[in-house]
XYZ file of C-alpha atoms in Angstrom:
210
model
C 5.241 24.941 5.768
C 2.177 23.845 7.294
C 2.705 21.545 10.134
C 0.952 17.801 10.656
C -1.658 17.754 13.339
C -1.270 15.411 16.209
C -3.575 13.195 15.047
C -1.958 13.306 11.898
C 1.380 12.264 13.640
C -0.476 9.564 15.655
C -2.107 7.962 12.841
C 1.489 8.352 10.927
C 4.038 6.854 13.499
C 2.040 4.610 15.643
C 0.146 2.999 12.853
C 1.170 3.279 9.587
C 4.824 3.010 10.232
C 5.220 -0.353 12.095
C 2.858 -1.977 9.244
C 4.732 -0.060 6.137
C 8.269 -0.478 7.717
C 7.557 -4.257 9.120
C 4.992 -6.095 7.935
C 5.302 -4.826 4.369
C 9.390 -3.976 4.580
C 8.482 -0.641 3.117
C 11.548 1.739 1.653
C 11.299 5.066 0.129
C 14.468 5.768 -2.941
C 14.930 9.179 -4.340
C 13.429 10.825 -1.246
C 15.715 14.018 -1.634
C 13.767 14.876 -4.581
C 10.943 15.791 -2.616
C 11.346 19.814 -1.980
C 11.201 20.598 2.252
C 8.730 23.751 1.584
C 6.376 25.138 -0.426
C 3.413 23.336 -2.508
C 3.818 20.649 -4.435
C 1.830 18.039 -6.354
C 2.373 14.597 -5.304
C 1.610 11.967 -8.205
C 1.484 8.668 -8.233
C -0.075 5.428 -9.608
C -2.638 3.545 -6.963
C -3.199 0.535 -7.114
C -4.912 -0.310 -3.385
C -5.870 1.277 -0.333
C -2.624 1.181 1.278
C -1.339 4.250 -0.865
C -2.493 7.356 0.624
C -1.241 5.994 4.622
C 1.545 5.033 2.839
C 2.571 8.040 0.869
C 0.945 10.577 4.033
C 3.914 8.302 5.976
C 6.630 7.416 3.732
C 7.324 11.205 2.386
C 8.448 12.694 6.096
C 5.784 15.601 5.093
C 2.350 15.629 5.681
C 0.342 15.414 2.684
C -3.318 16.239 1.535
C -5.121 13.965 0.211
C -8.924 13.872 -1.698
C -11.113 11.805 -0.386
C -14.880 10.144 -1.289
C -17.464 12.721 0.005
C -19.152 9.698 1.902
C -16.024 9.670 4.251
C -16.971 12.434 5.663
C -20.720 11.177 6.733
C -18.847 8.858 9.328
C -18.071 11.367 12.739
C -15.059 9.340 13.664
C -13.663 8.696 10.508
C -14.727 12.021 9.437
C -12.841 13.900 12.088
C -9.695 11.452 11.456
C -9.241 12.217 7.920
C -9.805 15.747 8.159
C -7.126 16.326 10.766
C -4.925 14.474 8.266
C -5.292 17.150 5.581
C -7.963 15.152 3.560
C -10.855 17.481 1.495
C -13.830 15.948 0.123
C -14.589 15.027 -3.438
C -17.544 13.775 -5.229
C -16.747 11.219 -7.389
C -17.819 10.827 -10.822
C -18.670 14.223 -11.294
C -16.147 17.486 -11.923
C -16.287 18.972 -8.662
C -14.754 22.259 -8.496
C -15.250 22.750 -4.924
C -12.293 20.037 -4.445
C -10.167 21.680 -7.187
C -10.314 25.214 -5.057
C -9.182 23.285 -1.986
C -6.958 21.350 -3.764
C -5.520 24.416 -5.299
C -5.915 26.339 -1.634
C -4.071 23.723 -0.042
C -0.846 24.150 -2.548
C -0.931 27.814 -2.320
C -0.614 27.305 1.941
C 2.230 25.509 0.863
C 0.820 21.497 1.213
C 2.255 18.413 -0.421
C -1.245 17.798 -2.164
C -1.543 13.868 -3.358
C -3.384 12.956 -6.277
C -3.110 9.493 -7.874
C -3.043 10.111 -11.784
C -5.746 7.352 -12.829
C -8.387 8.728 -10.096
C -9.299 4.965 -9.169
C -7.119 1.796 -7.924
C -5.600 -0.075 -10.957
C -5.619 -4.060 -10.504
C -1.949 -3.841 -12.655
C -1.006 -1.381 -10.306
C 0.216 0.856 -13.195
C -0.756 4.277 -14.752
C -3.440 2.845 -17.552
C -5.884 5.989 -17.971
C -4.103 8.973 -16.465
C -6.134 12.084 -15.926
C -5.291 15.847 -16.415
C -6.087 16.497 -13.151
C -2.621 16.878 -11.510
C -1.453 18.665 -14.556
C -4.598 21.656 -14.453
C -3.955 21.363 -10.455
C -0.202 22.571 -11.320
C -1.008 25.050 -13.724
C -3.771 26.912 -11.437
C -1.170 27.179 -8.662
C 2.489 27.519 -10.579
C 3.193 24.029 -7.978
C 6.255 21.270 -9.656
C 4.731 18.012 -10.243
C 6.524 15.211 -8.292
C 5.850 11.744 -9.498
C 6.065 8.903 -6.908
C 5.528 5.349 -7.990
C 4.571 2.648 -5.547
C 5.720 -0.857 -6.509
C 3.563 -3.627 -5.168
C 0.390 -2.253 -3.158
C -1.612 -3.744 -5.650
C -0.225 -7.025 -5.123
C -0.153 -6.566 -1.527
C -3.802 -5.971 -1.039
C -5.574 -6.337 -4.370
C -8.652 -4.967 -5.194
C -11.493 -6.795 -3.744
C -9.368 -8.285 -1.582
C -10.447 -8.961 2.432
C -6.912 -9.453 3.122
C -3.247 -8.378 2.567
C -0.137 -9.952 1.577
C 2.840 -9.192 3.707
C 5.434 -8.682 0.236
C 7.284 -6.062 -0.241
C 6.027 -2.162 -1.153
C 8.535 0.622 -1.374
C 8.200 4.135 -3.273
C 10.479 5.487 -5.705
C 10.611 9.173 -6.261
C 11.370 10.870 -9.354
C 13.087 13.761 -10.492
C 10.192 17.255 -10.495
C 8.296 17.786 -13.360
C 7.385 21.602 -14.476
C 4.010 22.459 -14.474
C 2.684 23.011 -17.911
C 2.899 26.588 -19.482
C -0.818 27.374 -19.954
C -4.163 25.630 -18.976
C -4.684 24.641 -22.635
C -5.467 20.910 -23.419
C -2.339 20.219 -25.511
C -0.375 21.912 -22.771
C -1.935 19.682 -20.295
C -2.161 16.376 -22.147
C 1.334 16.925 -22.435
C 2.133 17.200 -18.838
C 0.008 14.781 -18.239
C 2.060 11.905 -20.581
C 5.085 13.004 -19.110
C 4.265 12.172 -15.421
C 2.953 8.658 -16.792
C 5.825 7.484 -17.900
C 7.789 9.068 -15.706
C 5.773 6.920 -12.924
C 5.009 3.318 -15.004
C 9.232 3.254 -16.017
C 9.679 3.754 -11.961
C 7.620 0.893 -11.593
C 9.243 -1.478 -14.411
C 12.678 -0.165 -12.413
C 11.697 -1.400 -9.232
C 9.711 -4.656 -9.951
C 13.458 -5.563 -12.022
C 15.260 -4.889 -8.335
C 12.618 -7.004 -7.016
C 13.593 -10.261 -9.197
């Protein structure tokens, strides 16, 4: 099982956890669904910029993560990210550079995180799901586990300057199979299943919320 990097562990317990576990009153349900070893494909909906600190945190195993290929122009934030187990992306474009180190990183035996829309949602829900998680899972044989996170998008909406201290907490759902072949059906298929796996978490957890 690879092992998180001290930075990693700095930016995880001295940062991120005070503001998820405090400010925001952050909880993680279903957390024993998450396998200790091996790859896996974390899923999820994204609705600010609070997920991927969030889910890197809230899981208790270090998770890779895409990121914008800009990121990685900045040397601080650059070296930051990397140590965290981020890869670059470009966005708007199929880049299979990111889909071998995507794939790489499962095979080592990461917890790689890909939010199933590919941008932040203002609803916070999974709207236009792509098959990215699915083809990821059928490259590498990796389950799909899909993670929904209730309220980031109200808690720092998009073009927002500012947050809102409510509450965000992360439900984890049951493992999903990868799909049988790399055909479309096969992974359109998959690909439904982890929405609505994911958007009836959310409805779930905004009803405990009332």
């Amino acid at each position: 099982m690879p092992r998180q990097s001290f930075v990693y562990a700095c930016v995880s317990y001295l940062f991120v956890f005070p503001i998820f576990r405090f400010l925001f009153r952050g909880q993680t349900k279903g957390i024993s669904n998450l396998p200790n070893t091996g790859g896996v494909v974390i899923v999820s909906n994204h609705g600010s910029h609070l997920d991927p600190p969030i889910l890197g945190h809230a899981l208790g195993r270090p998770v890779a993560f895409m990121a914008k290929s800009e990121l990685f122009n900045v040397p601080i934030l650059s070296f930051i990210i990397s140590a965290c187990g981020a890869y670059p992306v470009k966005r708007g474009a199929g880049d299979r550079e990111a889909l071998r180190n995507a794939s790489n990183r499962l095979v080592e035996g990461w917890a790689t995180g890909v939010f199933l829309d590919g941008t932040r949602q203002e609803n916070g829900r999974v709207n236009n799901p792509k098959a990215g998680a699915a083809l990821l899972a059928a490259r590498t044989g990796s389950p799909i586990l899909p993670v929904a996170i209730v309220n980031s998008h109200r808690a720092f909406p998009k073009g927002s300057l500012l947050p809102r201290f409510v509450s965000i907490h992360l439900r984890v759902g049951e493992l999903i199979q990868p799909p049988k072949t790399r055909k479309r059906e096969d992974l359109t298929s998959t690909t439904k299943e982890i929405q609505i796996s994911i958007n009836s978490m959310l409805d779930q957890g905004l009803i405990k919320n009332i």
